Short mmCIF file of C-alpha atoms and ligand atoms in Angstrom, two decimals:
data_model
loop_
_atom_site.label_atom_id
_atom_site.label_comp_id
_atom_site.label_asym_id
_atom_site.label_seq_id
_atom_site.Cartn_x
_atom_site.Cartn_y
_atom_site.Cartn_z
CA MET A 1 69.90 93.77 132.10
CA GLN A 2 67.30 91.77 133.99
CA LYS A 3 68.84 89.12 136.28
CA ILE A 4 66.78 85.86 137.30
CA GLY A 5 68.19 84.44 140.45
CA HIS A 6 66.78 81.43 142.55
CA PHE A 7 63.56 80.63 144.68
CA ILE A 8 64.27 79.46 147.91
CA ASP A 9 62.52 79.45 150.84
CA GLY A 10 59.58 81.15 149.78
CA LYS A 11 61.76 84.21 148.50
CA HIS A 12 63.55 85.52 145.44
CA VAL A 13 67.33 84.97 146.04
CA GLU A 14 70.21 86.33 144.02
CA GLY A 15 72.70 84.17 142.64
CA THR A 16 76.16 84.27 144.55
CA SER A 17 78.47 82.08 142.41
CA GLY A 18 78.98 85.00 140.18
CA ARG A 19 78.34 82.78 137.12
CA TYR A 20 75.47 83.67 134.75
CA THR A 21 74.14 82.57 131.45
CA ASP A 22 72.27 84.61 128.68
CA VAL A 23 68.42 83.91 128.33
CA TYR A 24 67.22 84.77 124.90
CA ASN A 25 63.99 86.05 123.12
CA PRO A 26 64.09 83.58 120.12
CA ALA A 27 61.98 85.73 117.71
CA THR A 28 64.30 88.68 118.07
CA GLY A 29 67.81 87.15 118.85
CA GLU A 30 67.96 89.40 121.54
CA VAL A 31 69.40 88.68 124.96
CA GLN A 32 66.61 89.61 127.23
CA ALA A 33 67.78 88.57 130.71
CA GLN A 34 70.66 86.72 132.32
CA VAL A 35 69.95 83.59 134.60
CA ALA A 36 72.24 82.82 137.76
CA LEU A 37 74.01 79.54 137.62
CA ALA A 38 74.12 78.08 141.18
CA SER A 39 77.25 76.77 142.79
CA GLN A 40 77.28 73.65 145.01
CA ALA A 41 77.26 75.56 148.28
CA GLU A 42 73.82 77.39 147.08
CA MET A 43 72.28 73.99 146.38
CA ASP A 44 73.50 72.71 149.66
CA ALA A 45 72.28 75.59 151.38
CA ALA A 46 68.67 75.13 149.66
CA VAL A 47 68.55 71.55 150.20
CA ALA A 48 69.10 72.12 153.98
CA ASN A 49 66.26 74.40 154.00
CA ALA A 50 64.09 72.10 152.11
CA ALA A 51 64.86 69.37 154.69
CA GLU A 52 63.81 71.43 157.53
CA ALA A 53 60.35 72.75 155.66
CA GLN A 54 59.70 68.97 154.74
CA LEU A 55 58.98 67.74 158.16
CA GLY A 56 56.06 70.50 158.85
CA TRP A 57 54.88 69.69 155.39
CA ALA A 58 54.78 65.59 156.00
CA ALA A 59 53.18 66.09 159.18
CA THR A 60 50.56 68.17 157.50
CA ASN A 61 47.22 65.95 156.75
CA PRO A 62 46.80 64.93 153.09
CA GLN A 63 43.44 66.58 152.73
CA ARG A 64 45.16 70.10 153.74
CA ARG A 65 47.88 69.51 151.49
CA ALA A 66 45.32 68.56 148.47
CA ARG A 67 43.77 72.23 149.44
CA VAL A 68 47.12 73.65 148.28
CA MET A 69 46.90 72.04 145.04
CA MET A 70 43.17 73.09 144.52
CA LYS A 71 44.00 76.80 145.02
CA PHE A 72 47.07 76.52 142.92
CA VAL A 73 44.83 75.30 140.08
CA ASP A 74 42.76 78.20 140.31
CA LEU A 75 45.80 80.58 140.51
CA LEU A 76 47.08 79.15 137.15
CA ASN A 77 43.79 79.62 135.35
CA ARG A 78 43.86 83.26 136.78
CA ASP A 79 47.34 83.73 135.51
CA MET A 80 47.27 81.92 132.10
CA ASP A 81 47.83 84.99 130.00
CA LYS A 82 50.46 86.20 131.84
CA LEU A 83 52.25 82.50 132.13
CA ALA A 84 51.85 81.97 128.47
CA GLU A 85 53.39 85.28 127.53
CA ALA A 86 56.51 84.52 129.43
CA LEU A 87 56.62 81.11 128.32
CA SER A 88 56.51 82.18 124.83
CA ARG A 89 58.84 85.44 124.99
CA GLU A 90 61.62 82.67 126.30
CA HIS A 91 61.04 79.50 124.46
CA GLY A 92 59.31 81.08 121.12
CA LYS A 93 56.70 78.51 120.79
CA THR A 94 53.06 80.20 119.94
CA LEU A 95 50.86 81.75 122.39
CA PRO A 96 48.10 78.67 122.07
CA ASP A 97 50.71 75.98 122.22
CA ALA A 98 52.03 77.96 125.35
CA LYS A 99 48.74 77.56 127.08
CA GLY A 100 48.82 73.90 126.09
CA ASP A 101 52.02 73.46 127.91
CA ILE A 102 50.80 75.09 130.87
CA ILE A 103 47.29 73.08 130.68
CA ARG A 104 48.92 69.77 130.46
CA GLY A 105 50.58 70.76 133.53
CA LEU A 106 47.52 71.75 135.51
CA GLU A 107 45.87 68.61 134.75
CA VAL A 108 48.42 66.68 136.71
CA ALA A 109 47.95 69.16 139.67
CA GLU A 110 44.10 68.39 139.29
CA PHE A 111 45.12 64.52 139.46
CA CYS A 112 47.06 65.62 142.29
CA ILE A 113 44.08 66.74 144.35
CA GLY A 114 43.02 63.21 144.81
CA ALA A 115 46.42 62.26 146.64
CA PRO A 116 44.70 61.61 150.04
CA HIS A 117 43.00 58.65 148.27
CA LEU A 118 45.92 57.48 146.42
CA LEU A 119 48.28 57.67 149.69
CA LYS A 120 45.73 55.44 151.68
CA GLY A 121 47.93 52.37 151.70
CA GLU A 122 46.42 48.81 152.51
CA TYR A 123 44.94 47.08 155.55
CA THR A 124 44.68 43.27 156.27
CA GLU A 125 42.56 42.68 159.48
CA GLY A 126 43.33 39.54 161.28
CA ALA A 127 46.44 38.42 159.21
CA GLY A 128 47.10 35.74 162.09
CA PRO A 129 45.74 35.31 165.61
CA GLY A 130 45.30 38.78 166.99
CA ILE A 131 47.64 39.97 164.16
CA ASP A 132 46.76 43.20 161.78
CA MET A 133 48.96 44.09 158.71
CA TYR A 134 49.03 47.41 157.19
CA SER A 135 51.20 49.29 154.66
CA MET A 136 51.52 52.69 154.55
CA ARG A 137 52.88 55.23 151.69
CA GLN A 138 55.19 57.49 153.17
CA PRO A 139 57.11 60.84 151.66
CA LEU A 140 60.81 60.32 150.77
CA GLY A 141 61.82 63.61 152.10
CA VAL A 142 63.84 66.05 149.97
CA VAL A 143 63.49 65.11 146.38
CA ALA A 144 64.57 66.88 142.99
CA GLY A 145 63.51 67.32 139.26
CA ILE A 146 65.81 68.37 136.52
CA THR A 147 63.63 69.76 133.35
CA PRO A 148 64.39 70.45 129.79
CA PHE A 149 63.67 73.98 127.98
CA ASN A 150 60.83 72.47 125.50
CA PHE A 151 57.99 72.31 128.06
CA PRO A 152 59.13 74.60 130.85
CA ALA A 153 55.53 74.68 132.71
CA MET A 154 54.24 71.13 131.96
CA ILE A 155 57.08 68.83 133.03
CA PRO A 156 58.00 70.87 136.15
CA MET A 157 54.50 70.45 137.15
CA TRP A 158 54.48 66.88 136.43
CA LYS A 159 57.53 66.66 138.75
CA PHE A 160 56.43 68.92 141.68
CA CYS A 161 52.76 68.32 141.96
CA PRO A 162 52.89 64.57 142.77
CA ALA A 163 56.06 64.90 144.76
CA ILE A 164 54.60 67.79 146.90
CA SER A 165 51.22 66.05 147.37
CA CYS A 166 52.83 63.07 148.72
CA GLY A 167 54.47 65.44 151.51
CA ASN A 168 57.92 65.78 150.04
CA ALA A 169 59.80 69.10 149.60
CA PHE A 170 61.25 69.80 146.14
CA ILE A 171 64.13 71.23 144.52
CA LEU A 172 63.46 72.17 140.89
CA LYS A 173 66.47 72.69 138.42
CA PRO A 174 64.64 74.00 135.57
CA SER A 175 66.38 74.63 132.14
CA GLU A 176 68.52 77.57 132.08
CA ARG A 177 67.29 78.55 128.66
CA ASP A 178 63.65 79.38 129.99
CA PRO A 179 63.92 79.71 133.44
CA SER A 180 60.89 82.45 134.14
CA VAL A 181 57.92 80.12 134.05
CA PRO A 182 59.21 77.74 136.81
CA ILE A 183 59.96 80.58 139.02
CA MET A 184 56.28 82.20 138.44
CA LEU A 185 54.97 78.63 139.12
CA ALA A 186 56.76 78.33 142.46
CA GLU A 187 55.31 81.97 143.44
CA LEU A 188 51.77 80.68 142.86
CA MET A 189 52.40 77.68 144.90
CA ILE A 190 53.23 79.96 147.76
CA GLU A 191 50.25 82.22 147.15
CA ALA A 192 48.18 78.90 147.28
CA GLY A 193 49.18 78.14 150.71
CA LEU A 194 52.53 76.21 150.57
CA PRO A 195 54.72 76.68 153.53
CA ALA A 196 57.85 78.32 152.37
CA GLY A 197 61.00 75.87 151.67
CA VAL A 198 58.78 73.16 150.32
CA LEU A 199 59.05 74.19 146.61
CA ASN A 200 62.62 75.70 145.66
CA VAL A 201 63.79 76.67 142.02
CA VAL A 202 67.34 76.81 141.89
CA ASN A 203 68.72 77.60 138.49
CA GLY A 204 71.93 76.23 136.98
CA ASP A 205 73.80 74.07 134.60
CA LYS A 206 75.90 71.01 135.09
CA SER A 207 77.43 72.04 138.43
CA ALA A 208 73.95 72.20 139.67
CA VAL A 209 72.77 69.10 138.22
CA ASP A 210 75.92 67.31 139.73
CA ALA A 211 75.45 68.94 142.92
CA ILE A 212 71.92 67.12 142.96
CA CYS A 213 72.93 63.81 142.09
CA ASP A 214 75.64 63.94 144.73
CA ASP A 215 73.68 65.37 147.60
CA GLU A 216 73.12 63.08 150.57
CA THR A 217 69.97 64.28 151.61
CA ILE A 218 67.97 64.50 148.06
CA GLN A 219 66.26 60.74 148.01
CA ALA A 220 65.45 60.85 144.47
CA VAL A 221 65.84 62.46 141.23
CA GLY A 222 63.52 62.93 138.31
CA PHE A 223 65.05 64.00 135.12
CA VAL A 224 63.72 64.94 131.77
CA GLY A 225 66.02 65.96 128.90
CA SER A 226 68.35 64.52 126.14
CA THR A 227 69.39 60.90 126.14
CA PRO A 228 72.99 61.22 127.08
CA ILE A 229 72.38 63.33 129.89
CA ALA A 230 69.17 61.15 130.92
CA GLN A 231 71.74 58.28 130.94
CA TYR A 232 74.42 60.14 132.68
CA VAL A 233 72.08 61.73 135.45
CA TYR A 234 70.67 57.94 136.00
CA SER A 235 74.09 56.69 136.57
CA ARG A 236 75.31 59.19 138.80
CA ALA A 237 72.08 59.43 141.18
CA THR A 238 71.81 55.68 141.35
CA ALA A 239 75.37 55.21 142.07
CA ASN A 240 74.89 57.43 145.05
CA GLY A 241 72.15 55.35 146.17
CA LYS A 242 69.21 57.44 144.96
CA ARG A 243 66.00 56.50 143.14
CA ALA A 244 65.93 57.86 139.74
CA GLN A 245 63.72 58.00 136.71
CA CYS A 246 65.28 59.75 133.46
CA PHE A 247 63.42 60.32 130.53
CA GLY A 248 65.46 61.07 127.23
CA GLY A 249 65.00 61.70 123.58
CA ALA A 250 63.12 60.24 120.57
CA LYS A 251 62.44 59.27 117.19
CA ASN A 252 58.92 58.81 116.76
CA HIS A 253 57.37 56.93 113.68
CA MET A 254 53.97 57.09 112.27
CA ILE A 255 53.03 54.25 109.88
CA ILE A 256 50.41 55.16 107.39
CA MET A 257 48.83 52.04 105.86
CA PRO A 258 47.23 51.91 102.27
CA ASP A 259 43.76 51.74 103.79
CA ALA A 260 44.31 55.00 106.02
CA ASP A 261 42.43 58.21 105.32
CA LEU A 262 45.09 60.16 103.44
CA ASP A 263 44.06 63.55 104.05
CA GLN A 264 43.71 62.88 107.81
CA ALA A 265 46.90 61.36 107.85
CA ALA A 266 48.77 64.27 106.26
CA ASP A 267 47.05 66.81 108.33
CA ALA A 268 48.17 64.83 111.40
CA LEU A 269 51.82 64.54 110.21
CA VAL A 270 51.91 68.33 109.94
CA GLY A 271 50.59 69.21 113.33
CA ALA A 272 52.71 66.58 115.00
CA GLY A 273 55.62 67.07 112.85
CA TYR A 274 56.03 70.79 112.76
CA GLY A 275 53.96 72.05 115.97
CA ALA A 276 56.51 73.79 118.13
CA ALA A 277 58.99 73.89 115.61
CA GLY A 278 59.28 70.32 115.94
CA GLU A 279 60.92 70.57 119.52
CA ARG A 280 58.71 68.16 121.35
CA CYS A 281 59.60 64.87 122.55
CA MET A 282 56.23 63.35 121.44
CA ALA A 283 56.66 65.06 117.66
CA VAL A 284 56.13 62.79 114.74
CA SER A 285 59.43 62.93 112.86
CA VAL A 286 59.30 59.79 110.88
CA ALA A 287 56.57 58.98 108.44
CA VAL A 288 56.23 55.32 107.20
CA PRO A 289 53.87 55.17 104.28
CA VAL A 290 53.21 51.36 103.16
CA GLY A 291 53.49 50.64 99.55
CA GLU A 292 54.31 53.03 96.70
CA THR A 293 50.86 54.27 95.92
CA THR A 294 50.39 55.41 99.31
CA ALA A 295 53.95 57.15 99.41
CA ASN A 296 53.54 58.96 95.96
CA ALA A 297 49.90 60.12 97.15
CA LEU A 298 50.89 61.04 100.74
CA ILE A 299 53.98 63.03 99.40
CA GLU A 300 51.62 64.86 96.88
CA LYS A 301 49.44 66.02 99.89
CA LEU A 302 52.21 66.80 102.14
CA ALA A 303 54.29 68.87 100.15
CA PRO A 304 52.03 71.95 99.55
CA LYS A 305 50.94 71.88 103.33
CA VAL A 306 54.25 72.01 104.40
CA GLU A 307 55.10 74.99 102.18
CA ALA A 308 52.05 76.73 103.21
CA LEU A 309 53.06 76.62 106.85
CA LYS A 310 52.85 80.05 108.78
CA ILE A 311 56.00 80.74 110.70
CA GLY A 312 56.37 83.68 113.02
CA PRO A 313 57.00 85.31 116.58
CA TYR A 314 54.36 84.39 119.10
CA THR A 315 53.28 88.05 119.07
CA ALA A 316 51.23 87.49 115.96
CA GLY A 317 48.99 85.10 118.06
CA ASN A 318 46.69 82.58 116.20
CA ASP A 319 48.16 83.83 112.97
CA VAL A 320 51.14 81.42 113.17
CA ASP A 321 51.73 77.59 113.18
CA PHE A 322 54.96 77.58 115.02
CA GLY A 323 57.59 79.95 115.89
CA PRO A 324 61.59 80.01 115.97
CA LEU A 325 63.99 77.49 117.30
CA VAL A 326 65.13 77.83 121.01
CA THR A 327 68.74 79.02 120.21
CA LYS A 328 71.05 79.97 117.52
CA GLU A 329 73.02 77.06 118.29
CA ALA A 330 69.97 74.68 117.91
CA LEU A 331 69.15 76.47 114.55
CA GLY A 332 72.81 75.75 113.47
CA ARG A 333 72.31 72.25 114.52
CA VAL A 334 69.30 71.55 112.63
CA ARG A 335 70.22 73.24 109.54
CA GLY A 336 73.33 71.00 109.63
CA LEU A 337 71.80 67.80 109.76
CA VAL A 338 69.36 68.84 106.88
CA ASP A 339 72.65 69.48 104.91
CA GLN A 340 73.80 66.27 106.11
CA GLY A 341 70.84 64.58 105.03
CA VAL A 342 70.88 66.23 101.28
CA ARG A 343 74.73 64.83 101.29
CA GLU A 344 73.73 61.63 102.38
CA GLY A 345 71.26 61.34 99.14
CA ALA A 346 67.91 61.80 100.72
CA ASN A 347 65.12 63.78 98.59
CA LEU A 348 64.57 67.31 99.97
CA VAL A 349 60.97 67.82 98.74
CA VAL A 350 60.60 71.05 100.59
CA ASP A 351 63.58 73.13 101.75
CA GLY A 352 63.01 75.49 104.58
CA ARG A 353 66.85 76.25 105.43
CA ASP A 354 66.90 79.34 104.35
CA PHE A 355 63.59 81.03 105.65
CA SER A 356 64.00 84.62 106.53
CA MET A 357 61.31 87.14 108.12
CA GLN A 358 61.12 90.61 107.52
CA GLY A 359 61.70 92.28 110.85
CA TYR A 360 62.92 89.47 112.56
CA GLU A 361 66.19 88.62 110.69
CA ASN A 362 67.97 87.83 113.74
CA GLY A 363 65.54 85.55 115.11
CA PHE A 364 66.19 81.79 115.11
CA PHE A 365 63.66 80.94 112.43
CA MET A 366 63.71 78.17 110.09
CA GLY A 367 61.03 76.80 107.62
CA GLY A 368 59.56 73.51 107.63
CA CYS A 369 61.48 70.63 105.77
CA LEU A 370 60.24 67.47 104.17
CA PHE A 371 62.46 64.76 103.31
CA ASP A 372 61.43 61.64 100.81
CA ASN A 373 63.31 58.49 100.30
CA VAL A 374 65.12 58.52 103.56
CA THR A 375 66.76 55.07 104.49
CA LYS A 376 67.76 53.42 107.84
CA ASP A 377 71.38 53.87 107.49
CA MET A 378 71.16 57.49 107.19
CA ASP A 379 72.26 59.68 110.21
CA ILE A 380 68.95 61.91 109.47
CA TYR A 381 67.36 58.60 110.53
CA LYS A 382 68.95 57.54 113.25
CA THR A 383 69.49 61.02 115.09
CA GLU A 384 66.76 63.24 116.81
CA ILE A 385 66.85 66.48 114.89
CA PHE A 386 64.51 68.20 117.25
CA GLY A 387 63.54 70.91 114.66
CA PRO A 388 60.88 71.37 111.96
CA VAL A 389 62.11 68.33 109.69
CA LEU A 390 60.08 65.22 108.71
CA SER A 391 61.73 62.36 106.98
CA VAL A 392 59.60 59.99 104.96
CA VAL A 393 60.86 56.29 104.94
CA ARG A 394 58.95 54.30 102.11
CA ALA A 395 58.28 50.45 103.21
CA GLU A 396 56.80 47.86 101.16
CA SER A 397 54.68 46.00 103.60
CA TYR A 398 53.47 46.44 106.93
CA GLU A 399 56.06 43.97 108.37
CA GLU A 400 58.97 46.06 107.03
CA ALA A 401 57.36 49.28 108.34
CA LEU A 402 56.75 47.74 111.68
CA ASP A 403 60.61 46.61 111.92
CA LEU A 404 61.75 50.29 111.57
CA PRO A 405 60.53 51.49 115.21
CA LEU A 406 60.78 48.02 116.40
CA SER A 407 64.66 48.18 115.75
CA HIS A 408 65.27 52.07 116.46
CA GLU A 409 67.30 52.91 119.66
CA TYR A 410 64.36 55.12 120.82
CA GLY A 411 61.08 54.38 122.08
CA ASN A 412 59.02 57.17 123.29
CA GLY A 413 56.02 57.22 121.02
CA THR A 414 54.63 56.02 117.83
CA ALA A 415 51.51 55.87 115.79
CA ILE A 416 49.68 53.93 113.13
CA PHE A 417 47.02 55.30 110.73
CA THR A 418 44.66 52.57 109.22
CA ARG A 419 40.87 51.77 109.12
CA ASP A 420 41.72 47.95 109.88
CA GLY A 421 41.39 47.00 113.61
CA ASP A 422 43.23 43.82 113.39
CA THR A 423 46.38 45.78 111.99
CA ALA A 424 45.85 48.26 114.82
CA ARG A 425 45.72 45.67 117.52
CA ASP A 426 48.75 43.61 116.11
CA PHE A 427 50.61 46.79 115.98
CA ALA A 428 49.57 47.97 119.49
CA SER A 429 50.57 44.66 120.92
CA ARG A 430 54.10 43.91 119.26
CA ILE A 431 55.64 47.27 119.38
CA ASN A 432 58.38 47.93 122.07
CA ILE A 433 57.49 51.85 122.54
CA GLY A 434 55.99 53.26 125.62
CA MET A 435 53.10 55.25 124.09
CA VAL A 436 51.11 54.09 121.15
CA GLY A 437 48.58 56.12 118.82
CA ILE A 438 46.05 54.81 116.61
CA ASN A 439 44.90 57.23 114.36
CA VAL A 440 46.27 59.70 116.79
CA PRO A 441 49.52 61.15 116.06
CA ILE A 442 50.63 62.53 119.41
CA PRO A 443 49.58 60.03 122.07
CA VAL A 444 50.44 61.95 125.21
CA PRO A 445 48.50 60.05 127.76
CA LEU A 446 46.27 62.09 130.10
CA ALA A 447 47.20 62.91 133.69
CA TYR A 448 45.61 60.02 135.00
CA HIS A 449 47.33 57.35 133.16
CA THR A 450 51.33 57.52 132.97
CA PHE A 451 53.83 58.75 130.59
CA GLY A 452 57.14 57.34 129.69
CA GLY A 453 59.19 56.11 127.06
CA TRP A 454 61.03 52.44 126.42
CA LYS A 455 64.53 51.78 125.39
CA LYS A 456 67.07 54.63 125.22
CA SER A 457 63.89 57.03 125.86
CA GLY A 458 63.69 56.17 129.48
CA PHE A 459 65.79 54.93 132.28
CA GLY A 460 64.29 53.63 135.61
CA ASP A 461 61.18 51.55 136.03
CA LEU A 462 58.45 53.76 136.79
CA ASN A 463 56.66 56.48 134.61
CA GLN A 464 55.58 59.95 135.19
CA HIS A 465 52.40 61.18 136.56
CA GLY A 466 49.27 58.90 137.02
CA PRO A 467 49.52 56.21 139.74
CA ASP A 468 53.17 55.82 139.09
CA GLY A 469 53.99 59.32 140.07
CA PHE A 470 52.59 58.60 143.46
CA LYS A 471 54.71 55.30 143.96
CA PHE A 472 58.09 57.16 142.84
CA TYR A 473 57.73 59.88 145.56
CA THR A 474 56.96 57.79 148.35
CA ARG A 475 58.15 54.41 149.84
CA THR A 476 56.04 51.63 151.17
CA LYS A 477 56.41 50.75 155.12
CA THR A 478 54.71 47.57 156.23
CA VAL A 479 53.68 47.30 159.89
CA THR A 480 52.75 43.99 161.47
CA SER A 481 51.24 44.37 165.02
CA ARG A 482 49.76 41.82 167.29
CA TRP A 483 47.43 42.69 170.29
CA PRO A 484 47.57 41.13 172.86
CA SER A 485 47.23 37.46 172.96
CA GLY A 486 50.09 35.02 172.92
CA LEU A 487 52.81 37.77 173.82
CA LYS A 488 53.62 36.12 176.90
CA ASP A 489 54.33 32.79 175.59
CA GLY A 490 58.02 33.20 175.45
CA ALA A 491 60.55 33.54 172.74
CA GLU A 492 59.91 32.10 169.20
CA PHE A 493 62.90 30.68 167.42
CA VAL A 494 60.93 29.78 164.31
CA ILE A 495 60.35 32.37 161.40
CA PRO A 496 56.62 33.12 161.88
CA THR A 497 54.37 31.68 159.46
CA MET A 498 50.43 32.22 159.22
CA LYS A 499 49.30 28.64 160.00
P1 LIG B 1 69.12 68.67 127.59
O1 LIG B 1 69.64 67.37 128.13
O2 LIG B 1 70.24 69.49 127.04
O3 LIG B 1 68.76 69.60 129.20
C1 LIG B 1 68.08 68.56 130.18
C2 LIG B 1 68.44 69.41 131.56
O4 LIG B 1 69.77 68.83 131.66
C3 LIG B 1 68.49 70.78 131.88
O5 LIG B 1 67.78 71.31 132.89
C4 LIG B 1 69.94 71.25 131.63
O6 LIG B 1 70.18 72.38 132.43
C5 LIG B 1 70.95 69.61 132.18
N1 LIG B 1 72.00 69.52 131.23
C6 LIG B 1 72.24 70.14 130.03
N2 LIG B 1 73.62 69.48 129.93
C7 LIG B 1 73.96 68.83 131.01
C8 LIG B 1 75.09 68.40 131.32
N3 LIG B 1 76.09 68.00 130.60
N4 LIG B 1 75.39 67.83 132.84
C9 LIG B 1 74.22 67.70 133.41
N5 LIG B 1 73.02 68.25 133.23
C10 LIG B 1 73.13 69.11 132.11
O7 LIG B 1 68.03 68.68 127.01
P2 LIG B 1 67.03 70.20 126.44
O8 LIG B 1 67.70 70.34 125.00
O9 LIG B 1 66.82 70.89 127.43
O10 LIG B 1 65.54 69.19 126.09
C11 LIG B 1 65.43 68.36 124.92
C12 LIG B 1 65.55 67.07 124.87
O11 LIG B 1 64.51 66.68 125.64
C13 LIG B 1 65.15 66.28 123.78
O12 LIG B 1 66.02 65.17 123.60
C14 LIG B 1 63.72 65.87 124.13
O13 LIG B 1 63.41 64.68 123.60
C15 LIG B 1 63.99 65.79 125.40
N6 LIG B 1 62.51 65.42 126.24
C16 LIG B 1 62.19 64.33 126.40
C17 LIG B 1 60.82 64.06 127.25
C18 LIG B 1 60.47 62.63 127.54
O14 LIG B 1 59.41 62.52 128.41
N7 LIG B 1 61.18 61.67 127.23
C19 LIG B 1 60.07 65.21 127.33
C20 LIG B 1 60.73 66.45 126.84
C21 LIG B 1 62.03 66.43 126.23
#
């Protein structure tokens, strides 16, 4: 059985805790490797090593640091197929989707090539007599990222690329369900010229996460995962004096106005609802058609599209719309929620619960499910299902439709489909959600903007990547300098003001 350890100080290191967990191939249901789960002592050693490496890296000029990122982008493109295959084998998503996962991370690496510009700081000449004032953005030291299973390439890169470009050393604790790609990314960073010890991958579970939250050297923690754990990591890390940004779960609504192009809306819903088996924090899981006529026409268009979805292993290449769920537990949980929806009285228009594939009977596959007549009080409406299940909640008016995402506890993404600019503007202005699409179902901002949800989808006050990423991984030092007049005037006892 293949054993996956850690990547510390530029080298593969075996786990010493004696604890391992299984890594599956979700398409076949087979255990394909075992990944080591780090102890606190292993985490402490990795952090101490990173702290040493960080000093030299912070002293390296920003342009040289940016060249590492430039080379890293080349290497990602060189190894794209290899990375995508490893990603799909552990996650289950299709190969084109795995490439999308890598490319969305690569784009953040590209943005980070501009780090010297973003780190320039501010300067005021002559702020007072003989006085100049300047602000510097300095790295924090050692920082950490804790990432989820559903984007094992993109989210680690969203964390470590800005952090490292700013001169920090990084400890990455990826998901234990698909740990291979994060290690491959760290190998590529070393090949790109990153000094050993600046980027370390420490695999693990709750013990490793707790060790990160409690470690005195680690200055900041970036987390992405489910809301209860995001909230837990945020509380524990900030209670220990760390800077933290923790992004959680979602329930993304798409409103379909009576004037929308319904064919376009139905296609958008199928892609955004069922792509990656619904295991995306920006997946659309609730469709809200406005008016009975819109709802009936939408269901008529959606049902055959959901029935026709092509499900299969990543090895089938482009012939598959989505693959299996990540684990047997995830499959059981999603099926259980669909059962619950039926018990609650929602109308299951398409039932994919019993989907099975010849030759892949032990894979964690499930067909697409479509619910109609879901209501606000149902569990399937309140809970993040994280599977190939779309719920239709019918609304009589725009205001009733708007109230659904407004009053939902999650606030990651949302979308509206309409031909009316006034309605679209009103929606974008009034909605209390971090990322909004207008005739765009999955509004994931590009690398030079920032990504982050509101309400229970995000804890902390800065977003990921874009300019916010650089703010999160640096702190400001402001220097006031005076040369040379007035220095011999004697002590001043009144707080200086710029007269
Ligand atoms: P998860 O919360 O189970 O795991 C995330 C990380 O936390 C992993 O590294 C895991 O090892 C660690 N972890 C798990 N249980 C823990 C515990 N009890 N104590 C401490 N650490 C623990 O999430 P997941 O299943 O890997 O990912 C899916 C979730 O992530 C979904 O809720 C999805 O919406 C969310 N997500 C959010 C975003 C976003 O940007 N908001 C992006 C992607 C995924």
